[in-house]
mmCIF file of C-alpha atoms in Angstrom:
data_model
loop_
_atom_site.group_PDB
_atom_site.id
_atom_site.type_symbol
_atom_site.label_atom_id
_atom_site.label_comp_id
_atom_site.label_asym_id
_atom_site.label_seq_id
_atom_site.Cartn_x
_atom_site.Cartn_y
_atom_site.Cartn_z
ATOM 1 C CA UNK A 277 152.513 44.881 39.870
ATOM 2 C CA UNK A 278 156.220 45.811 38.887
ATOM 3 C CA UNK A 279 158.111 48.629 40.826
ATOM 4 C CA UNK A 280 158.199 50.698 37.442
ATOM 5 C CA UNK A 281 154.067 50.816 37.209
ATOM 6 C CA UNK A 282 152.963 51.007 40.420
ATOM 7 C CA UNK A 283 153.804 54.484 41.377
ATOM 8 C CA UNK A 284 152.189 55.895 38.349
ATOM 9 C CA UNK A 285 149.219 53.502 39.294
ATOM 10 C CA UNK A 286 149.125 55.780 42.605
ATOM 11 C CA UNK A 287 149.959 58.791 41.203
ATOM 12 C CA UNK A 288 146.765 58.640 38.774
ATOM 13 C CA UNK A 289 144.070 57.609 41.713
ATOM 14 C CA UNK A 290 145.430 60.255 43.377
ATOM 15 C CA UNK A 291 144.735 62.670 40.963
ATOM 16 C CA UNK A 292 141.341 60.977 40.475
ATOM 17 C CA UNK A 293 140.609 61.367 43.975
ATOM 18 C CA UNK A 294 141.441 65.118 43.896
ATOM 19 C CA UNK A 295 139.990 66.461 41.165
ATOM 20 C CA UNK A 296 136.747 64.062 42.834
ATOM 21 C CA UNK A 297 136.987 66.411 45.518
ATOM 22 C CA UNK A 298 137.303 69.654 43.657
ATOM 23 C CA UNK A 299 134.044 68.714 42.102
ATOM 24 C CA UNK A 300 131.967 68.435 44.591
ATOM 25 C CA UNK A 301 133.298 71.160 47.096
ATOM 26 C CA UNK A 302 132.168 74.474 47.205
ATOM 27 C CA UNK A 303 134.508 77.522 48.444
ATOM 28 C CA UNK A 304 134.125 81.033 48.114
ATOM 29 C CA UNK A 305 137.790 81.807 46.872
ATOM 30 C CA UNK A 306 139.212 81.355 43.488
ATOM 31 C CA UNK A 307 138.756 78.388 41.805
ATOM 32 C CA UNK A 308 134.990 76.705 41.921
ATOM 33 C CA UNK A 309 132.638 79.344 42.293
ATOM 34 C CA UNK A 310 130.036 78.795 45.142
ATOM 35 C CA UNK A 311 126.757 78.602 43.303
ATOM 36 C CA UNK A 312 123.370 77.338 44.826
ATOM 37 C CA UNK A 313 122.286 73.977 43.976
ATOM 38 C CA UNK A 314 118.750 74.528 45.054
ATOM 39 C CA UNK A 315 116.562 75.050 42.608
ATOM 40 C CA UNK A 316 116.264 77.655 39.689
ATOM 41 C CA UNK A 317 113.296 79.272 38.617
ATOM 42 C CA UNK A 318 111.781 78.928 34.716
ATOM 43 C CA UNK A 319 108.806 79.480 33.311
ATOM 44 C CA UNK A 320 106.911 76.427 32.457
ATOM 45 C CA UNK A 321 103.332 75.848 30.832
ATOM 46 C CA UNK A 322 101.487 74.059 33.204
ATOM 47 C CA UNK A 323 101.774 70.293 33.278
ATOM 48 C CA UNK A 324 99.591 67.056 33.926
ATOM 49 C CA UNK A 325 99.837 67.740 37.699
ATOM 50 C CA UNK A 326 98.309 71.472 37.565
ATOM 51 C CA UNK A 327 95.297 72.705 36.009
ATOM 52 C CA UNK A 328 95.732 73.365 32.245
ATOM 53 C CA UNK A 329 95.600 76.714 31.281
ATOM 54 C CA UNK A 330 95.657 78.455 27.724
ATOM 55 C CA UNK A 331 98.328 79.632 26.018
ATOM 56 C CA UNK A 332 98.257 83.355 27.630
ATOM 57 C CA UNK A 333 99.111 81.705 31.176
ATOM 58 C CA UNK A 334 102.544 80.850 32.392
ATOM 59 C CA UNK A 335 103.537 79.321 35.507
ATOM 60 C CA UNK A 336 107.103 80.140 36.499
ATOM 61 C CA UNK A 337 108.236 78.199 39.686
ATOM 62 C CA UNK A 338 111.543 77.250 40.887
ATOM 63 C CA UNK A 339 112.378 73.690 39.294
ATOM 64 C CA UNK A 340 114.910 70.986 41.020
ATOM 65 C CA UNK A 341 117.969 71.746 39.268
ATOM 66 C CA UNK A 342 121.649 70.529 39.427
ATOM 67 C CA UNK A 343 123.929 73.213 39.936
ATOM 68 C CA UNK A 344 126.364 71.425 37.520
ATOM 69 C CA UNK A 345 123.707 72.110 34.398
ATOM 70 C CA UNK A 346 123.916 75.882 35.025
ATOM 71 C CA UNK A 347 127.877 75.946 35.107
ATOM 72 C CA UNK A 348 131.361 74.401 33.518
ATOM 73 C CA UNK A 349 133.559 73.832 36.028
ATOM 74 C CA UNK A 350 137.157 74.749 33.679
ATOM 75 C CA UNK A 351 139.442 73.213 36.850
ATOM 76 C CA UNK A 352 142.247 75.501 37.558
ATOM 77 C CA UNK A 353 140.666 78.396 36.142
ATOM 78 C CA UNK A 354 137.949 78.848 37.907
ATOM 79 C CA UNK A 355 134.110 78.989 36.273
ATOM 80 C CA UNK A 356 134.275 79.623 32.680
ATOM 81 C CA UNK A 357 130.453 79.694 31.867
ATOM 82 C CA UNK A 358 126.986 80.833 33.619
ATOM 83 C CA UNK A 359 123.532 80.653 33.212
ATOM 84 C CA UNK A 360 121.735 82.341 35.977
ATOM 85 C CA UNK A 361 117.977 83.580 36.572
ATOM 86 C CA UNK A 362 117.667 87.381 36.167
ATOM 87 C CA UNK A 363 114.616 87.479 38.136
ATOM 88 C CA UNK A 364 111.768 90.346 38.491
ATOM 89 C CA UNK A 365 110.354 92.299 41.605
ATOM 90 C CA UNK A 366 107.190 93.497 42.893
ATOM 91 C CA UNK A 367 106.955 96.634 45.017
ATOM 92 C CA UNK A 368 104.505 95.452 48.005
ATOM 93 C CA UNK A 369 103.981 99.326 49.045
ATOM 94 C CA UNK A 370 105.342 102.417 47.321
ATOM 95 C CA UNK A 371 105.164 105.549 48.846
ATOM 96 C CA UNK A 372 106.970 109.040 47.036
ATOM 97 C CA UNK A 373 107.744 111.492 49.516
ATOM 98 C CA UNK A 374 109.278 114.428 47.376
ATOM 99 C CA UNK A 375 110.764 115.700 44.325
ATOM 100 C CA UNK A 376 114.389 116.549 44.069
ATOM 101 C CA UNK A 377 116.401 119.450 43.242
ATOM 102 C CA UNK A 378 118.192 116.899 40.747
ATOM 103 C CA UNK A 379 114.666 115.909 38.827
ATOM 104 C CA UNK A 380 114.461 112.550 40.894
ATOM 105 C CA UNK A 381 111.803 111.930 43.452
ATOM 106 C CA UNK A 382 112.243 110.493 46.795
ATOM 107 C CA UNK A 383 110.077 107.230 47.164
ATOM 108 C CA UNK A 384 109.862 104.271 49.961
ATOM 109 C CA UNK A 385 109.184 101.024 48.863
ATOM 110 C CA UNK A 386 109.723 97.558 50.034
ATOM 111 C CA UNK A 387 110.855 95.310 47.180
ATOM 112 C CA UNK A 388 109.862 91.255 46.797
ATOM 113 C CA UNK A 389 112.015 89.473 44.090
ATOM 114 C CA UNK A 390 109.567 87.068 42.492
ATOM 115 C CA UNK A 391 110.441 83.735 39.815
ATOM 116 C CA UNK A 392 109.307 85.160 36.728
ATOM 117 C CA UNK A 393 112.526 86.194 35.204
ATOM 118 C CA UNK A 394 114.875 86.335 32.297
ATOM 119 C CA UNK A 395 117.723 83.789 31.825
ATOM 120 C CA UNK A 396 121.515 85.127 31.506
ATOM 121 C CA UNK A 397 124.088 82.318 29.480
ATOM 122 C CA UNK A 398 127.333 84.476 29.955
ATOM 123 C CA UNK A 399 130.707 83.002 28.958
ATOM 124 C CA UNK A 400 134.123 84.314 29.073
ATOM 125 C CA UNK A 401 135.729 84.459 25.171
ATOM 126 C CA UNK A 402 139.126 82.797 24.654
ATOM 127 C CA UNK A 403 141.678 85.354 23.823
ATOM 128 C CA UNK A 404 142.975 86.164 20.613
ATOM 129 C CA UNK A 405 146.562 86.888 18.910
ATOM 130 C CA UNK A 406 144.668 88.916 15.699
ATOM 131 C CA UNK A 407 143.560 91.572 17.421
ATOM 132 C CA UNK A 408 141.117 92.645 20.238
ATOM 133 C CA UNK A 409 137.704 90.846 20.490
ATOM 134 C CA UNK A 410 134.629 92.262 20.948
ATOM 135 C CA UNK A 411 131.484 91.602 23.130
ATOM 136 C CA UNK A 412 128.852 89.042 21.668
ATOM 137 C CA UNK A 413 125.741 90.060 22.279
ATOM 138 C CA UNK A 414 122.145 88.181 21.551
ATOM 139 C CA UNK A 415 118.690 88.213 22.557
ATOM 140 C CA UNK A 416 115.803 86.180 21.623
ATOM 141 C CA UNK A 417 112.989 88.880 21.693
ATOM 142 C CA UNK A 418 112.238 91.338 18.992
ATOM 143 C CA UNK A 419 112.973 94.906 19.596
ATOM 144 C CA UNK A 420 115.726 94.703 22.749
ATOM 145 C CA UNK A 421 118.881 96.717 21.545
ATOM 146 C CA UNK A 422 121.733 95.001 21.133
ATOM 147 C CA UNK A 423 124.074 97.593 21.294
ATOM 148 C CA UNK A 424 125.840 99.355 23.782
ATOM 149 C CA UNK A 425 122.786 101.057 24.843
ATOM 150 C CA UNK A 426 121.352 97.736 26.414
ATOM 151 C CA UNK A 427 121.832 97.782 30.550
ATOM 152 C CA UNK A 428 123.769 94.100 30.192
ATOM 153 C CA UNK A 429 126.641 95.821 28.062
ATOM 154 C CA UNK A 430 126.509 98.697 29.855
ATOM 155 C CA UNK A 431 126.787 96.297 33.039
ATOM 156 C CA UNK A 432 129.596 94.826 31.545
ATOM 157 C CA UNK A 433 131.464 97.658 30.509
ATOM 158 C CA UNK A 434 131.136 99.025 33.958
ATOM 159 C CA UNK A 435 132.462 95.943 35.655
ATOM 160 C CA UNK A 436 135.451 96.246 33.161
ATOM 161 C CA UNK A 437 136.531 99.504 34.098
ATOM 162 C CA UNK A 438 135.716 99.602 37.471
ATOM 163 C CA UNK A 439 137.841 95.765 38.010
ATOM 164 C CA UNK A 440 140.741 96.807 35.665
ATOM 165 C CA UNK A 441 140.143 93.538 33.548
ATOM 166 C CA UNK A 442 139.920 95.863 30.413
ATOM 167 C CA UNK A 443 141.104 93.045 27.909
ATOM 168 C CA UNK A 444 138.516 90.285 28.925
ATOM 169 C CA UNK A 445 135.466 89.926 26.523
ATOM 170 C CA UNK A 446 132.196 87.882 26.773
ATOM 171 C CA UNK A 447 129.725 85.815 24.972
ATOM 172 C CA UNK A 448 126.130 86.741 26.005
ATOM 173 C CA UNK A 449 122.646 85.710 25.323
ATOM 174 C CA UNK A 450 119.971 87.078 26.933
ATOM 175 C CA UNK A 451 116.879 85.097 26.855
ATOM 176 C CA UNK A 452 113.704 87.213 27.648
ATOM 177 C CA UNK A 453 110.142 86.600 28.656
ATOM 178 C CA UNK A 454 109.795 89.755 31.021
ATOM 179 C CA UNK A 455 107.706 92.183 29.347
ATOM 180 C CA UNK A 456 108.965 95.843 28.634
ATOM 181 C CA UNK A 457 107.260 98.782 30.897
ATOM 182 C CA UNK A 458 105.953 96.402 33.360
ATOM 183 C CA UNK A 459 106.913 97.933 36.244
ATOM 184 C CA UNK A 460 108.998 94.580 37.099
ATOM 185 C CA UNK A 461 112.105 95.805 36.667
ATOM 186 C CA UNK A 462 112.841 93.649 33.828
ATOM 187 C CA UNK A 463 116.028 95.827 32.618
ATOM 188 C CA UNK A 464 117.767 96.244 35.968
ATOM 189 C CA UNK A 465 117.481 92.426 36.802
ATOM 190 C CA UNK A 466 119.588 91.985 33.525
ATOM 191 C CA UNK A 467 122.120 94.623 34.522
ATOM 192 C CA UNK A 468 122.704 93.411 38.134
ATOM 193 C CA UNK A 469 122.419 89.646 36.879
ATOM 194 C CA UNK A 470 125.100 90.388 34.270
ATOM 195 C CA UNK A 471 127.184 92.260 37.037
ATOM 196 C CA UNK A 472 127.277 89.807 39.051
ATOM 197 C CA UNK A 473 128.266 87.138 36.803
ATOM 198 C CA UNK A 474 131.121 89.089 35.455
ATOM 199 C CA UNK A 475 132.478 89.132 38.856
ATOM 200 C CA UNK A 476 131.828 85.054 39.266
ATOM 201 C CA UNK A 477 133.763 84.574 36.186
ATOM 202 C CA UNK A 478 136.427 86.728 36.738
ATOM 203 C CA UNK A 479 137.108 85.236 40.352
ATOM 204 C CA UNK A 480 135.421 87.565 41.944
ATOM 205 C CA UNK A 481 137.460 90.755 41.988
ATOM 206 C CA UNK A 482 134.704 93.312 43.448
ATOM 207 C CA UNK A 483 133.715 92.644 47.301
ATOM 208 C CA UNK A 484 129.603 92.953 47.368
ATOM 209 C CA UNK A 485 129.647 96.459 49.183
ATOM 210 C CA UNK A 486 131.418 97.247 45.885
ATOM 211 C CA UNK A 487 128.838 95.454 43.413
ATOM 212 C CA UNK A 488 126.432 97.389 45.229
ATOM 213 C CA UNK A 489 127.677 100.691 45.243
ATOM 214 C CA UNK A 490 128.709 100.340 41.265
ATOM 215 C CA UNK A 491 124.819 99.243 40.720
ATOM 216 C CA UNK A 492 123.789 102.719 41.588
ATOM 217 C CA UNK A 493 125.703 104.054 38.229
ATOM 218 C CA UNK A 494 123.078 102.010 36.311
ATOM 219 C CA UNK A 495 119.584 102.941 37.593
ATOM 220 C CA UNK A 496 117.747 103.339 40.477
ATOM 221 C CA UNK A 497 116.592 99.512 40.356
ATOM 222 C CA UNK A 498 119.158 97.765 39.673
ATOM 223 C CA UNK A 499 120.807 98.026 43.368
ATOM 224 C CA UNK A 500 117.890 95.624 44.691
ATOM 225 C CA UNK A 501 118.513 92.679 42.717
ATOM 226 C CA UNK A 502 121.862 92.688 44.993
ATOM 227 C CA UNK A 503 119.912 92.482 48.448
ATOM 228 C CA UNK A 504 118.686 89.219 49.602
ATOM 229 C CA UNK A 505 115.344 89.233 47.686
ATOM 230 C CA UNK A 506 113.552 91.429 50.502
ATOM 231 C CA UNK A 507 113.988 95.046 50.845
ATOM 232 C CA UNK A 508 112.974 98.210 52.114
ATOM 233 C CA UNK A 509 114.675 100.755 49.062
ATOM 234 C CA UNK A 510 114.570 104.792 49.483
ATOM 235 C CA UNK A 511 116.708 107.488 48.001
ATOM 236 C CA UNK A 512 116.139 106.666 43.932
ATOM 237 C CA UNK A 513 115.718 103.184 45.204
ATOM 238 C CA UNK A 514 119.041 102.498 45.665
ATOM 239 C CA UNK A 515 119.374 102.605 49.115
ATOM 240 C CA UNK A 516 118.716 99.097 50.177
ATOM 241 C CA UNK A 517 117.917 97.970 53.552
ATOM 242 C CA UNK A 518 117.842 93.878 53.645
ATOM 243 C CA UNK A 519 113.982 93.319 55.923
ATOM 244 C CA UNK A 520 112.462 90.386 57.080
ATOM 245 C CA UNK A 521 110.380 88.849 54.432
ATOM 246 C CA UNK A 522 106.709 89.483 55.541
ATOM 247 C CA UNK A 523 105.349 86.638 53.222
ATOM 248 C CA UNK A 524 107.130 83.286 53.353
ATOM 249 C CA UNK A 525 109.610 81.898 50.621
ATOM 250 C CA UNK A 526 107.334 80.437 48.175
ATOM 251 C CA UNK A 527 104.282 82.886 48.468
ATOM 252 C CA UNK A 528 102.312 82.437 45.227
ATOM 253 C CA UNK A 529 101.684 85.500 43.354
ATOM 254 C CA UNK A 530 100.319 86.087 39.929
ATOM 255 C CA UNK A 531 100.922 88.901 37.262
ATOM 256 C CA UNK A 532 98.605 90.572 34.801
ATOM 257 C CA UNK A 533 99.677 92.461 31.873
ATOM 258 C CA UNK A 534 98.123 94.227 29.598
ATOM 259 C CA UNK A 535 99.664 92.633 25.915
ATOM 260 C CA UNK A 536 101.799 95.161 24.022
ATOM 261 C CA UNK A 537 100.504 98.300 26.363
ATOM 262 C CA UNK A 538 103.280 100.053 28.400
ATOM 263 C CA UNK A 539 103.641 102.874 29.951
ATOM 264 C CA UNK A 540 106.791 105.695 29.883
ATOM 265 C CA UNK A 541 108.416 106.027 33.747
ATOM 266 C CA UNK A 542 109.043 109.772 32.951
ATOM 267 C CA UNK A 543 105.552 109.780 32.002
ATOM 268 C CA UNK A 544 103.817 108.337 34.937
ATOM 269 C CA UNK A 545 106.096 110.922 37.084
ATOM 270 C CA UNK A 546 104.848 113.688 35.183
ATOM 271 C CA UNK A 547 101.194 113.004 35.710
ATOM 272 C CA UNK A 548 102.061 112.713 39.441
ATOM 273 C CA UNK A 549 99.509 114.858 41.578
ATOM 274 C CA UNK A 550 101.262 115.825 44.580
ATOM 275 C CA UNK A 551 98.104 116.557 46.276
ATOM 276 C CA UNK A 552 96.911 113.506 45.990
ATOM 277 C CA UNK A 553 99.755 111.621 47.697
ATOM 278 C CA UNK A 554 99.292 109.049 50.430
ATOM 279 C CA UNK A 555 99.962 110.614 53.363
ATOM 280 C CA UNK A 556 101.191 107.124 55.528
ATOM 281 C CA UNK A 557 104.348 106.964 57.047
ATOM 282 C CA UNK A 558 106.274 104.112 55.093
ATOM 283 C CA UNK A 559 108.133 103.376 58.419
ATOM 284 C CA UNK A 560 104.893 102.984 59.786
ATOM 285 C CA UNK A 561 103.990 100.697 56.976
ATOM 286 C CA UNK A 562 106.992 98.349 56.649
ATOM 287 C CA UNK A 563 106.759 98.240 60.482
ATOM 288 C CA UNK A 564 103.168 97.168 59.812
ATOM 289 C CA UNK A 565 103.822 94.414 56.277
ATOM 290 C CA UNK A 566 106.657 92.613 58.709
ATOM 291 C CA UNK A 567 105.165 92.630 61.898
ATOM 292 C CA UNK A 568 101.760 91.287 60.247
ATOM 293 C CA UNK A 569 102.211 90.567 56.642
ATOM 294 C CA UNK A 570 99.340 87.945 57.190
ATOM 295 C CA UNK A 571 97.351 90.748 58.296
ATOM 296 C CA UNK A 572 97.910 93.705 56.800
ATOM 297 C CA UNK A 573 97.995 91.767 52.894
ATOM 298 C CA UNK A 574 94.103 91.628 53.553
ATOM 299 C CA UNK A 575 93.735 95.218 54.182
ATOM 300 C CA UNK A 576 93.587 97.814 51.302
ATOM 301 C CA UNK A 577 94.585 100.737 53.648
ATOM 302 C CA UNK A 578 98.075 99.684 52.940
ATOM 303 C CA UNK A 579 98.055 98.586 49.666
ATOM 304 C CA UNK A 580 99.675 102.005 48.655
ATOM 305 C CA UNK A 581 101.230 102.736 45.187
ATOM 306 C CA UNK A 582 101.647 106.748 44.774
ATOM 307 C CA UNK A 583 102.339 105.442 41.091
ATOM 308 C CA UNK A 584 98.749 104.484 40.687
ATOM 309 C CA UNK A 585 96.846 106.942 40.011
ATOM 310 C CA UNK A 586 98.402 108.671 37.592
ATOM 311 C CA UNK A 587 98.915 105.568 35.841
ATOM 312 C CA UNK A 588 95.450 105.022 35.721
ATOM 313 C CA UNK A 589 94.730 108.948 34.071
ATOM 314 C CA UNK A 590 97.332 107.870 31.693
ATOM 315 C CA UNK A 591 95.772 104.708 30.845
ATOM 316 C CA UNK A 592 91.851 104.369 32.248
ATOM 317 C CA UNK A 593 91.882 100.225 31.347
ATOM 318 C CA UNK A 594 94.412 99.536 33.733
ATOM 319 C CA UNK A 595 92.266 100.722 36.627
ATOM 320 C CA UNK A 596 89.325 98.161 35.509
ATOM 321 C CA UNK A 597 91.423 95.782 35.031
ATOM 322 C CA UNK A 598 92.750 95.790 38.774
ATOM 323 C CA UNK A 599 89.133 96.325 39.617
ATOM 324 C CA UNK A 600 88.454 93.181 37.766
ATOM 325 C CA UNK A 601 91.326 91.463 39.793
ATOM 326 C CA UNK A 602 90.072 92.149 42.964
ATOM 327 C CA UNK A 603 86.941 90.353 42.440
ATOM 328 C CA UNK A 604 89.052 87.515 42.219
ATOM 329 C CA UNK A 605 88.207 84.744 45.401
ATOM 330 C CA UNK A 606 91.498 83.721 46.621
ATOM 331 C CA UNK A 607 93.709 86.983 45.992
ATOM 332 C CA UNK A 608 94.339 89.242 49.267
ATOM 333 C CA UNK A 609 96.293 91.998 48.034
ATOM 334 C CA UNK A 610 96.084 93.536 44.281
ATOM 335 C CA UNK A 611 98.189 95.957 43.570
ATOM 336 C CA UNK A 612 99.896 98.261 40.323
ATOM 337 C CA UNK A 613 103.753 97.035 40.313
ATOM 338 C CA UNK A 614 105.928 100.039 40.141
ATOM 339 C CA UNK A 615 105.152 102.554 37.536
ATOM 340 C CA UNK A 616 102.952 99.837 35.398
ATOM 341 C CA UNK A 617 101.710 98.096 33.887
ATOM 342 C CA UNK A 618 101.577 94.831 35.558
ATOM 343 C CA UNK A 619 99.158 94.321 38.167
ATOM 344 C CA UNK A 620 100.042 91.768 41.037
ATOM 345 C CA UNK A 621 97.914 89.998 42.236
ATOM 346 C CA UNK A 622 98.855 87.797 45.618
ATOM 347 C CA UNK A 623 97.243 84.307 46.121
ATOM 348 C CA UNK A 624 95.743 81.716 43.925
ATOM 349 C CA UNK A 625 91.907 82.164 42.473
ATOM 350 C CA UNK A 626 89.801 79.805 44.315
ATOM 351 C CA UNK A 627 87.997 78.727 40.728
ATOM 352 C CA UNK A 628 90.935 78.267 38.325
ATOM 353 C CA UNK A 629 88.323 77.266 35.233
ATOM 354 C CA UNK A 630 86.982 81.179 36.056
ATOM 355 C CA UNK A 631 89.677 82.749 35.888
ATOM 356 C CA UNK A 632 90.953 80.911 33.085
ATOM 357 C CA UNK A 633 87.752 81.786 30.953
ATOM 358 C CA UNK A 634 88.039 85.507 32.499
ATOM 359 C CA UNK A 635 91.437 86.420 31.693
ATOM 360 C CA UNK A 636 93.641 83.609 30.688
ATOM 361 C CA UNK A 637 91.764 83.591 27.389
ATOM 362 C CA UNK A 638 92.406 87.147 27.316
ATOM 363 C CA UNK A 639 94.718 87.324 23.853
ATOM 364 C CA UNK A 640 94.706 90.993 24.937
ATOM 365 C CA UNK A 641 95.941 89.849 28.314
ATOM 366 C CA UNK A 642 99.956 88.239 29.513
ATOM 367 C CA UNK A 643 99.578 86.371 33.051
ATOM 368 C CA UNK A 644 102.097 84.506 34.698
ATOM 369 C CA UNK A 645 101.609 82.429 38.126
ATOM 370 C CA UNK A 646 105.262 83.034 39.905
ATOM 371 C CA UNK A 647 106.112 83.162 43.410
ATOM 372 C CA UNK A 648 108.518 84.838 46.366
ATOM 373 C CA UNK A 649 112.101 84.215 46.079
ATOM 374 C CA UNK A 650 115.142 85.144 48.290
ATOM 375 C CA UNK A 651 118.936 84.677 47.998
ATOM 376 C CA UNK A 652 120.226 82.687 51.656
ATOM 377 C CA UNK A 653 123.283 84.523 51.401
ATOM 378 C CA UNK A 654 124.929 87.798 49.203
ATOM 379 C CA UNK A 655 127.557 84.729 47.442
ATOM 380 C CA UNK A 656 125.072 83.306 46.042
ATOM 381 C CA UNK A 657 122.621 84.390 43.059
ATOM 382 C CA UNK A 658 118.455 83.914 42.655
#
């Protein structure tokens, strides 16, 4: 090898060797973004390997995923793409303590992020020399606004302002399976998701205390998505307290909702009956769901929902429907999520062919097998 080619035959290994090595670190300042390579969760019909259910059942588990597929690594520059889960919760109690002089009620929860979710492909636009760019917004299911109105532009807007990167614009698609008026908070998962991925592209410009406190501006809900998966939420909810999960990671749950039938927060709140309140001490309770969540899942004493009830006077089929649910061998603890009108349902049914032929065949019915999901640390997403 002459003395002319041989340092440029260096000088290229070594910057084979280092870029090597910025691919497969992972660091929490600029440059590669620090996202989980454990599995993501997506819903999947069920395969050779799991019973085969009908076309109204879903199965959305966490699937062994590359971290690589879900990013583009633009080196220098940090991340210039994302697709992240925007995943759903369940509230495993819900107690509402009192109205507000503002309108809003006072309620004590504890929140459990589950799988089922919504998937977030957020990119960061190129800029341009003819004039300023706007927002691209998209969405795969029928009658989601696409405007400004929608909670992910709203999100997005917010995280402009409140970062001072006015000028940056995004490509967004939003691809939804969550149903609308669940009680899943379907929306706020979006919001926070899209929040959160703003700051990931844009090197990460708001601290987490900040991503938190900025979450409140959207809705009560939204805050949660930023704990690690398990919370105990008062105020309007977004007062988050990270707890101890009481079930383990993984904890199979399974949600039933009622096809095309939802039901108005406001509404449920006006149909509240303060009278007929639950009159346990939700300290008392979370004490009780992470000291014994093995336990106390089995009995109905704490399987409290203040929403309930006037759910039910509002619609009378979604109180034989849980009925129906908790016939079910193999579920412990059925339950109304949030203000309806899913019903979750924790557990697997002993007789999958049964409840396949009860409800899966349902075409009035939506179910979806998911499970518990956490975060291991607030850098990292679902």
């Amino acid at each position: 090898m002459s003395a002319v080619t041989q340092p440029n035959f260096f000088l290229m290994i070594f910057k084979y060797a280092a870029v090597m090595l910025l691919l497969c670190c992972r660091c929490d300042g600029f440059g590669i973004i620090s996202i989980p390579s454990e599995a993501r969760a997506r819903r999947i019909v069920v395969d050779g390997k799991a019973p085969v259910f009908s076309s109204n059942i879903k199965v959305s588990r966490r699937q062994s995923r590359s971290s690589s597929t879900l990013l583009k690594i633009n080196t220098g520059t940090g991340v210039s793409k994302l697709s992240l889960l925007s995943p759903c919760k369940i509230n495993l109690f819900l107690r509402i303590e009192r109205k507000r002089p503002d309108g809003y009620h006072d309620l004590a929860s504890l929140f459990q992020a589950i799988a089922l979710g919504d998937t977030l492909h957020i990119e960061i636009l190129p800029s341009s020399d003819e004039g300023e760019l706007e927002d691209i917004f998209t969405c795969n299911m029928e009658g989601v606004p696409t405007d400004r109105t929608n909670l992910v532009l709203r999100a997005v807007d917010l995280m402009r302002k409140q970062t001072g990167f006015i000028n940056k614009r995004f490509k967004i698609d939003l691809v939804k399976q969550v149903p609308a008026q669940a009680g899943l908070g379907g929306g706020s998962a979006n919001a926070a998701t899209a929040m959160f991925a703003v700051n990931e592209l844009l090197q990460r410009p708001a601290t987490h205390e900040q991503l938190v406190e900025w979450s409140a501006l959207l809705g009560s809900d939204v805050t949660f998505f930023f704990s690690l998966g398990t919370a105990y939420c008062t105020g309007r909810g977004e007062v988050i307290e990270n707890v101890s999960p009481p079930f383990s990671k993984g904890t199979k749950v399974c949600i039933v909702k009622p096809r095309d039938v939802g039901l108005s927060t406001p509404k449920v709140f006006e149909a509240l009956d303060y009278n007929r309140l639950s009159t346990l001490n939700p300290k008392v309770m979370l004490k009780k769901y992470c000291d014994e969540g093995g336990v106390v899942v089995g009995n109905v004493e704490y399987h409290v929902n203040d929403l309930e009830l006037p759910a039910y006077k509002l619609l009378p089929d979604l109180r034989d429907l849980r009925d129906d649910l908790k016939s079910v061998e193999g579920f412990t603890h059925v339950c109304m999520s949030g203000s309806g009108t899913s019903i979750f349902c924790i557990g697997m049914p002993k007789d999958i062919e049964k409840f396949q032929n009860t409800f899966g065949k349902r075409p009035n019915l939506q179910v979806f097998f998911t499970e518990f999901i956490s975060r291991p640390n607030v850098s990292t997403w679902y």
